[in-house]
Amino acid sequence: MATTLSVTSLSATSTGALKAWRSVKPIARPQRSPLFASRCVLGKKAARLRVVRSAPSTPGGISEKVSESIKKAEEACEGDETSGECAAAWDEVEELSAAASHARDRAKEYDPLENYCKDNPETNECRTFDN
Amino acid sequence: METIENIESSAPCLNSTLHFCISDTRDKRRRGEQKQNQISSFSLSSSINKPLKMAVCTAYTSPSLHSPYPISNSSKSHHHFILSTSCRSNRRRVRGEISCSSETNTVVIGLAADSGCGKSTFMRRLTSVFGGAAEPPKGGNPDSNTLISDTTTVICLDDYHSLDRTGRKEKGVTALDPRANDFDLMYQQVKALKEGKAVEKPIYNHVSGLLDPPELIKPPKILVIEGLHPMYDARVRDLLDFSIYLDISNEVKFAWKIQRDMAERGHSLESIKASIEARKPDFDAYIDTQKQYADCVIEVLPTQLIPDDNEGKVLRVKLVMKEGVKYFSPVYLFDEGSTISWIPCGRKLTCSYPGINFFYGPDSYFDHEVSVLEMDGQFDRLDELIYVESHLSSLSTKFYGEVTQQMLKHSDFPGSNNGTGLFQTIVGLKIRDLFEQIITEKSATPAEVSKV
């Protein structure tokens, strides 16, 4: 189904998600401008899509690194579960999961205006006054 | 200002030996700035024969020693005051401490906790208590783990890994193992920072798993070292002015890791469980043993208020505070040293299920005398929080409601509605109190010397 396909592709990467989002056309009301149409909640299917889109997705290639490291850890532990290699492999999984979670938090807090103002505090948008 | 008058009245004598240095007014947005820091840009009067109109560097007289705010708030401007007068005839000359080089003797705080246990949240709360947001150093490595704010610098001890990810895999050691960390370098650099020297600290990149080129760290007023082994090495332990250990029980750790990792595609319940189990032997052997050295331990356990609770949303948090630590006075309920069991929900305060339970009492922890303050349950409303705060004593707040205000400021942080957030905020305030006591003690000694 188109909806489920777009749901899975949404959770993949953020750039891919944007394309998938745009490719799903709204069901009704063709007269609205394209910009407005993409923001409208147009029925249950679109509403469900919107909910998934707001869930945090891990930026960059960290997600792939996490999945790969899990596979490698499972392979390393097939032989001996108490070996150092097994522990080191799962430790790597833990490290990458922590990095992924931090990257997600940073992406959630990202504000383009604040970012710009950090480097250019003297511009008109960014000047602050104290009294 | 009293001090200016003193200088003016003694002006005719001040012929030659007034020296003073520059101070910046770069950033006026500081707490207490309007009260204390009258260190403003001044004009050097070239001919010192005429009386000095403006105070040059304000030297604080003794009463202001006990003021709540530290003398030099800004870490950017180096306040070097050398105020010496050759005139001794005027008895009412300026007396007071003149803090030279506020960067010497940095206060060092250590925070130990396993990965995924709330270190970052604690850091954000702590830096917020001191004011200012802590950010990674500008213009440096974007994957740097260091956070810098006006007064605080937070260093992640993962930067002192001696083996990078591939090195550890080859040797079959986890990052928890001391063999993967360079304790000599850690000790040297923390010692240097404590003495006021800048260091080039290596960077461990968590994404690539490699050791990146070093970054320059300047000595701050407060240095926080957070990681897996701040108290493992005895030499580093001796450098710490205060140490905290976050002890999360296994069930709660599992619940938190599930929350964190289930959003990842590759993870499943089994993989999360396997990861915790595989790291447990090293954790118990190397990390958990640091508990006994900590001045303060925050233990997080599952709640006892809900029988057979599986969700792990309601938490029972214990704040274990060592007795007899210099500059640290434990928080208590009603009567210090007694055992109190307190349920605030009743006639004056209505709470929703499961309510809030408090316990306070003396105890023994690894052969040390401790006081334990425990909270089980969660806050649903603001008035519950302020009610609880009004009954706790020795919180080291500067005004009534400061704990509540700090909790509200960060209501989006995890743990803001239960004991984790409350006790982290309280520990943050205690650290601020410790820092101010150290500063006033250090600046009191030169004052005694200058009184002639």
XYZ file of C-alpha atoms in Angstrom:
583
model
C 0.000 0.000 0.000
C 1.170 3.460 -0.796
C 0.744 4.625 2.782
C 2.810 1.888 4.338
C 5.496 2.275 1.693
C 5.806 5.931 2.425
C 5.807 5.198 6.154
C 8.825 2.929 5.875
C 10.660 5.286 3.596
C 9.940 8.112 6.019
C 11.712 6.364 8.812
C 14.770 5.709 6.650
C 16.541 9.004 6.127
C 15.382 12.541 6.623
C 16.159 13.644 3.059
C 14.449 10.587 1.637
C 11.558 11.305 3.976
C 11.092 14.771 2.574
C 10.924 13.435 -0.975
C 8.496 10.700 0.041
C 6.347 13.219 1.835
C 6.172 15.474 -1.187
C 5.436 12.594 -3.533
C 2.285 11.650 -1.627
C -0.380 13.821 -3.214
C -3.312 15.004 -1.094
C -6.519 13.151 -1.793
C -8.949 16.073 -2.142
C -8.991 19.871 -2.699
C -6.846 20.377 -5.786
C -7.413 24.175 -5.872
C -5.066 24.985 -2.966
C -1.493 26.028 -3.705
C 1.066 23.229 -3.452
C 2.713 24.808 -0.430
C -0.501 24.884 1.501
C -1.616 21.449 0.369
C 1.342 19.711 1.862
C 0.586 21.173 5.288
C -3.116 20.424 5.361
C -4.418 17.479 7.243
C -6.540 15.828 4.653
C -8.044 12.747 6.058
C -6.889 9.873 8.156
C -4.113 8.638 5.867
C -2.401 11.999 5.684
C -2.843 12.542 9.418
C -1.128 9.242 10.178
C 1.729 10.177 7.889
C 2.141 13.449 9.680
C 2.441 11.734 13.043
C 5.244 9.488 11.812
C 7.115 12.384 10.282
C 7.453 14.162 13.611
C 9.168 11.156 15.261
C 12.907 11.780 15.647
C 15.036 10.107 13.022
C 18.731 9.610 13.462
C 20.659 11.876 11.127
C 23.654 10.851 9.092
C 25.038 7.387 8.699
C 24.922 6.585 12.403
C 21.840 4.387 12.011
C 23.619 2.169 9.529
C 26.642 1.974 11.803
C 24.443 0.868 14.689
C 22.754 -1.904 12.682
C 26.079 -3.118 11.316
C 27.660 -3.186 14.739
C 24.729 -5.193 16.115
C 25.168 -7.776 13.376
C 28.913 -7.960 14.006
C 28.346 -8.351 17.741
C 25.889 -11.185 17.208
C 28.434 -12.935 15.006
C 31.259 -12.399 17.483
C 29.221 -13.878 20.303
C 28.167 -17.017 18.472
C 31.301 -18.806 19.563
C 31.908 -17.835 23.163
C 29.583 -15.534 25.024
C 31.999 -14.624 27.772
C 34.985 -13.827 25.574
C 36.593 -10.424 25.406
C 35.709 -10.090 21.727
C 32.019 -10.527 22.478
C 32.140 -7.920 25.237
C 34.108 -5.491 23.060
C 31.635 -5.914 20.213
C 28.603 -5.218 22.393
C 30.443 -2.292 23.945
C 30.806 -0.848 20.469
C 27.050 -1.263 19.939
C 26.411 0.607 23.177
C 28.800 3.402 22.200
C 27.197 3.860 18.799
C 23.676 3.778 20.240
C 24.652 6.503 22.668
C 26.145 8.558 19.827
C 22.970 8.049 17.789
C 20.788 9.172 20.673
C 22.910 12.304 21.182
C 22.724 13.072 17.476
C 18.943 12.740 17.636
C 18.769 15.150 20.570
C 21.005 17.653 18.808
C 18.887 17.476 15.660
C 15.731 18.042 17.704
C 17.153 21.181 19.293
C 18.542 22.603 16.089
C 17.337 26.129 15.454
C 18.636 27.765 12.253
C 18.257 31.289 13.625
C 20.201 30.559 16.806
C 22.868 28.856 14.760
C 23.257 31.841 12.485
C 23.285 34.282 15.375
C 26.043 32.411 17.170
C 28.406 33.322 14.351
C 26.957 36.713 13.476
C 25.745 38.422 16.630
C 26.024 41.937 15.230
C 23.452 41.535 12.445
C 20.057 43.149 12.852
C 18.236 39.911 13.546
C 20.630 38.895 16.245
C 21.402 41.962 18.293
C 20.333 41.773 21.931
C 19.667 44.659 24.249
C 19.806 44.552 27.994
C 17.981 47.566 29.271
C 31.051 53.799 46.727
C 32.995 53.716 49.896
C 36.160 52.592 48.245
C 36.225 55.461 45.787
C 35.958 57.972 48.588
C 38.822 56.347 50.349
C 41.049 56.700 47.337
C 39.990 60.258 46.754
C 40.648 61.313 50.283
C 44.079 59.839 50.154
C 44.733 61.161 46.681
C 47.395 63.723 47.507
C 49.594 60.920 48.744
C 49.168 58.751 45.731
C 52.079 60.051 43.835
C 53.777 57.264 42.171
C 52.883 53.782 42.999
C 49.375 53.179 41.778
C 49.356 50.386 39.280
C 46.323 48.857 37.812
C 45.399 46.588 35.004
C 42.737 46.323 32.440
C 39.465 44.624 32.928
C 36.846 44.050 30.345
C 33.253 44.982 30.353
C 32.689 42.847 27.358
C 29.699 41.019 28.636
C 27.467 42.913 31.015
C 24.849 40.215 31.133
C 25.942 38.484 34.291
C 24.100 37.572 37.411
C 24.842 40.009 40.149
C 26.642 42.252 37.761
C 24.692 45.271 38.837
C 25.557 44.623 42.466
C 29.179 43.713 42.554
C 31.126 44.076 39.391
C 31.748 47.733 39.217
C 34.872 46.922 37.326
C 34.191 49.237 34.443
C 36.475 50.702 31.863
C 38.339 53.591 33.320
C 40.554 56.371 32.258
C 44.118 56.357 33.308
C 44.928 59.657 34.803
C 48.369 60.392 33.511
C 49.373 63.092 35.883
C 48.827 61.518 39.202
C 49.309 64.768 41.029
C 45.738 65.752 40.798
C 43.341 63.666 42.849
C 42.039 60.557 41.162
C 38.489 61.061 40.115
C 37.514 57.536 39.356
C 38.290 54.338 41.131
C 40.486 52.276 38.986
C 39.993 48.728 39.958
C 37.485 48.422 42.711
C 38.968 46.537 45.541
C 36.298 45.083 47.694
C 36.257 45.782 51.363
C 35.844 42.966 53.811
C 32.019 43.011 54.169
C 31.637 42.148 50.556
C 33.712 39.025 51.122
C 30.664 37.300 52.389
C 28.481 38.402 49.571
C 26.787 35.593 47.741
C 28.404 36.161 44.384
C 31.990 35.343 43.647
C 34.197 38.333 43.207
C 35.164 37.832 39.640
C 32.325 36.474 37.638
C 33.782 36.615 34.237
C 36.252 34.031 33.187
C 37.082 35.975 30.049
C 38.633 38.964 31.726
C 41.647 38.363 33.824
C 41.344 40.529 36.857
C 44.830 41.346 37.905
C 44.798 43.923 40.599
C 47.978 45.248 41.995
C 46.913 48.174 44.111
C 49.754 49.458 46.187
C 50.129 52.902 47.635
C 53.260 54.388 49.012
C 51.285 56.585 51.302
C 50.743 55.154 54.682
C 49.529 58.230 56.465
C 45.906 57.770 55.635
C 44.547 55.066 57.849
C 41.300 54.818 55.924
C 42.857 53.494 52.834
C 41.368 50.698 50.871
C 41.526 47.406 52.639
C 40.252 44.265 51.233
C 41.096 41.312 49.216
C 42.479 41.889 45.821
C 42.026 38.792 43.826
C 44.859 38.234 41.485
C 44.473 35.847 38.619
C 41.110 34.264 39.341
C 42.039 31.260 37.282
C 44.387 29.646 39.765
C 43.020 26.769 41.742
C 40.152 25.684 39.635
C 37.478 23.732 41.454
C 37.329 20.207 40.051
C 34.171 18.114 40.186
C 34.033 14.469 39.155
C 30.943 12.683 37.850
C 30.924 8.953 37.266
C 28.170 7.031 35.523
C 27.699 4.345 32.922
C 26.740 5.259 29.399
C 23.076 6.147 28.953
C 22.536 6.962 32.638
C 21.819 10.655 32.571
C 25.254 12.275 32.655
C 24.400 14.739 29.879
C 21.162 15.779 31.564
C 23.002 16.258 34.844
C 25.639 18.373 33.077
C 23.017 20.603 31.535
C 21.309 21.121 34.884
C 24.613 21.819 36.598
C 25.805 24.362 34.040
C 22.379 25.990 34.153
C 22.655 26.507 37.929
C 25.873 28.418 37.327
C 24.264 30.417 34.563
C 24.825 30.337 30.845
C 24.418 27.540 28.398
C 27.276 25.135 27.909
C 28.239 24.580 24.296
C 30.940 22.783 22.395
C 33.954 24.991 21.669
C 33.312 27.214 18.678
C 35.317 26.730 15.564
C 36.798 23.460 16.732
C 36.157 19.833 15.986
C 32.384 19.421 15.612
C 32.584 16.009 17.266
C 34.258 17.400 20.356
C 32.850 16.091 23.633
C 33.823 19.182 25.604
C 31.254 21.723 26.764
C 32.240 25.262 27.669
C 30.166 27.905 29.394
C 31.145 31.143 31.125
C 32.152 29.566 34.384
C 32.288 25.886 33.664
C 34.117 23.530 31.370
C 32.958 19.939 31.111
C 35.493 17.387 29.926
C 34.475 13.918 28.847
C 36.951 11.330 30.081
C 36.436 9.231 26.942
C 38.975 11.602 25.419
C 41.653 9.827 27.437
C 41.127 6.487 25.753
C 44.510 5.039 24.888
C 42.993 2.548 22.446
C 40.568 3.563 19.740
C 37.685 1.340 18.675
C 39.722 -0.923 16.404
C 42.471 -1.174 19.016
C 39.961 -2.288 21.618
C 38.419 -4.836 19.284
C 41.825 -6.341 18.551
C 42.670 -6.678 22.210
C 39.176 -7.739 23.164
C 38.706 -5.052 25.839
C 35.726 -2.823 26.445
C 35.980 0.916 27.055
C 35.188 0.163 30.695
C 38.490 -1.615 31.122
C 41.285 0.516 32.606
C 43.678 -0.883 30.005
C 41.857 1.156 27.380
C 42.460 4.458 29.199
C 45.538 6.580 29.733
C 45.370 7.529 33.400
C 48.797 9.167 33.422
C 47.751 11.708 30.814
C 44.426 12.228 32.585
C 46.203 12.970 35.852
C 48.756 15.308 34.241
C 46.164 17.340 32.393
C 43.647 17.621 35.231
C 46.490 18.684 37.524
C 47.643 21.301 35.015
C 44.140 22.676 34.601
C 43.698 22.808 38.346
C 46.879 24.851 38.619
C 45.711 27.263 35.974
C 47.608 26.063 32.913
C 45.989 25.430 29.537
C 46.330 21.956 28.036
C 46.046 20.296 24.650
C 43.533 17.583 25.285
C 43.002 14.744 22.805
C 39.554 14.196 21.340
C 37.893 10.810 21.081
C 35.400 10.865 18.243
C 32.439 8.691 19.234
C 31.083 8.525 15.710
C 34.207 7.341 13.932
C 35.790 5.663 16.950
C 39.156 7.331 16.310
C 41.356 9.636 18.323
C 41.266 13.074 16.711
C 43.899 15.835 16.947
C 43.906 17.619 20.322
C 42.047 20.801 21.205
C 43.166 23.590 23.497
C 41.410 23.738 26.869
C 41.881 26.842 28.971
C 41.567 26.515 32.737
C 38.069 27.466 33.847
C 36.692 28.411 37.240
C 34.931 25.104 37.536
C 36.142 21.997 35.785
C 33.813 19.022 35.605
C 35.237 15.696 34.524
C 32.534 13.256 33.578
C 32.904 9.732 32.357
C 33.439 6.168 33.370
C 36.587 6.479 35.499
C 36.921 9.834 37.255
C 37.524 8.186 40.628
C 39.333 5.075 39.478
C 42.866 6.407 39.637
C 43.932 7.452 43.145
C 45.910 10.480 41.950
C 42.993 11.891 39.984
C 40.705 11.186 42.919
C 42.836 13.381 45.148
C 42.488 16.288 42.749
C 38.699 16.223 42.937
C 37.030 18.734 45.231
C 33.718 16.910 45.001
C 32.649 13.673 43.367
C 29.282 12.259 42.380
C 28.295 8.766 41.289
C 25.050 7.991 39.461
C 24.034 4.491 40.438
C 21.218 3.190 38.264
C 19.781 -0.197 39.135
C 19.645 -2.884 36.470
C 15.896 -2.802 35.907
C 15.818 0.952 35.509
C 18.876 0.873 33.247
C 17.167 -1.676 31.039
C 13.994 0.417 30.853
C 15.961 3.570 29.971
C 17.996 1.820 27.302
C 14.829 0.423 25.751
C 13.377 3.919 25.583
C 16.569 5.237 24.055
C 17.291 2.488 21.551
C 13.936 1.227 20.330
C 13.803 4.084 17.823
C 16.841 2.572 16.109
C 16.051 0.152 13.316
C 18.666 -2.441 14.109
C 17.877 -2.809 17.801
C 15.537 -5.276 19.395
C 14.819 -6.185 23.004
C 17.244 -9.080 22.773
C 20.087 -6.981 21.433
C 19.620 -4.365 24.159
C 19.583 -7.072 26.818
C 22.647 -8.779 25.326
C 24.517 -5.494 25.251
C 23.841 -4.841 28.939
C 24.737 -8.415 29.919
C 27.994 -8.428 27.975
C 29.205 -5.227 29.595
C 28.135 -6.167 33.097
C 31.284 -8.041 34.240
C 33.577 -5.150 33.322
C 31.119 -2.658 34.743
C 30.937 -4.441 38.093
C 34.685 -4.855 38.286
C 35.845 -1.387 37.293
C 33.061 1.171 37.391
C 30.847 0.089 40.244
C 33.802 0.013 42.626
C 34.068 3.796 42.381
C 30.867 4.192 44.405
C 32.675 3.971 47.694
C 34.846 6.989 46.926
C 32.058 9.319 45.887
C 31.018 12.167 48.180
C 27.490 11.885 46.920
C 25.653 8.996 45.229
C 22.336 9.274 43.415
C 20.743 5.816 43.358
C 17.812 5.200 41.045
C 15.642 2.180 41.805
C 12.222 0.962 40.731
C 9.322 2.325 42.730
C 7.882 0.592 45.776
C 4.574 2.424 45.550
C 3.137 0.416 42.679
C 3.120 -3.340 43.253
C 4.371 -5.328 40.241
C 5.240 -2.242 38.271
C 6.655 -3.072 34.839
C 6.740 0.272 33.161
C 9.514 1.841 35.183
C 8.074 5.306 34.787
C 7.759 6.018 38.508
C 11.150 5.940 40.208
C 12.504 5.731 43.712
C 15.588 7.924 43.979
C 17.984 7.987 46.905
C 20.434 10.805 47.531
C 23.262 9.376 49.624
C 25.397 12.164 51.082
C 28.641 11.506 52.857
C 29.022 13.191 56.236
C 32.091 15.170 57.096
C 32.951 16.344 53.595
C 34.491 19.811 53.619
C 32.201 22.590 52.329
C 29.313 20.149 51.880
C 26.339 20.170 54.238
C 23.800 17.446 53.484
C 20.171 18.243 52.788
C 17.803 17.110 55.507
C 14.138 16.857 56.382
C 12.870 18.494 59.556
C 15.623 17.382 61.932
C 19.188 16.597 61.031
C 20.366 13.189 62.072
C 16.963 11.771 62.901
C 14.936 9.298 60.882
C 11.899 10.750 59.187
C 9.303 9.130 57.018
C 7.118 11.691 55.328
C 4.133 11.496 53.004
C 3.316 15.075 52.028
C 0.006 14.139 50.403
C -2.828 14.622 52.834
C -5.055 17.455 53.916
C -2.917 20.364 52.764
C -1.734 18.802 49.539
C -3.600 16.497 47.243
C -1.534 14.274 44.968
C -2.587 11.958 42.201
C -1.722 8.249 42.143
C 0.796 6.950 43.179
C 1.626 9.975 45.327
C 4.964 10.931 46.855
C 6.852 9.315 49.735
C 9.886 10.786 51.406
C 12.366 9.226 53.732
C 15.356 10.713 55.496
C 17.757 9.078 57.869
C 21.359 8.385 58.786
C 22.963 5.258 57.446
C 26.263 3.573 56.779
C 27.543 3.202 53.213
C 30.771 1.291 52.588
C 31.880 2.019 56.144
C 31.189 5.738 55.871
C 28.631 7.726 57.798
C 26.034 9.013 55.368
C 22.674 10.737 55.345
C 20.126 9.392 52.938
C 17.260 11.410 51.502
C 14.901 9.332 49.433
C 11.967 10.241 47.220
C 9.567 7.726 45.740
C 6.905 8.900 43.300
C 6.536 11.809 40.975
C 5.443 15.411 40.871
C 2.347 16.153 38.832
C 1.806 19.756 39.732
C 3.856 22.777 40.515
C 2.444 23.188 44.006
C 3.610 19.702 44.970
C 7.127 20.696 44.064
C 7.100 23.983 45.957
C 5.470 22.304 48.966
C 8.232 19.704 49.092
C 10.920 22.336 48.663
C 9.549 24.413 51.518
C 9.966 21.494 53.883
C 13.515 20.524 52.935
C 16.353 22.183 54.825
C 19.958 23.025 54.034
C 19.288 23.254 50.313
C 21.837 26.049 49.719
C 19.321 28.031 47.707
C 19.696 31.781 47.417
C 15.992 32.454 47.592
C 12.829 30.580 48.404
C 11.679 28.576 45.428
C 14.999 28.367 43.634
C 14.851 24.589 43.291
C 11.367 24.799 41.822
C 12.458 27.543 39.471
C 15.394 25.494 38.216
C 13.195 22.447 37.733
C 10.655 24.477 35.791
C 13.324 26.037 33.656
C 14.161 22.598 32.376
C 10.805 20.890 32.494
C 11.531 19.270 29.144
C 14.571 17.377 30.478
C 14.035 13.750 31.381
C 13.441 13.249 35.091
C 11.960 16.670 35.687
C 8.945 15.239 37.424
C 10.673 12.858 39.811
C 13.558 12.505 42.236
C 16.250 12.333 39.551
C 15.662 15.893 38.424
C 15.066 17.130 41.975
C 18.233 15.623 43.397
C 20.345 16.587 40.413
C 19.196 20.183 40.865
C 19.906 20.050 44.589
C 23.386 18.625 43.995
C 23.965 21.411 41.473
C 23.096 24.002 44.112
C 25.354 22.256 46.623
C 28.221 22.417 44.157
C 27.612 26.118 43.677
C 27.706 26.558 47.429
C 30.935 24.554 47.640
C 32.499 26.658 44.903
C 31.574 29.917 46.603
C 32.910 28.722 49.937
C 36.219 27.765 48.356
C 36.486 31.114 46.587
C 35.719 33.154 49.699
C 38.166 31.116 51.715
C 40.913 31.580 49.155
C 40.331 35.302 48.904
C 40.087 35.746 52.642
C 43.708 34.751 53.171
C 45.318 37.539 51.071
C 43.074 40.077 52.827
C 44.579 39.170 56.139
C 48.020 39.631 54.683
C 47.235 43.061 53.241
C 45.987 44.478 56.516
C 48.965 46.355 57.765
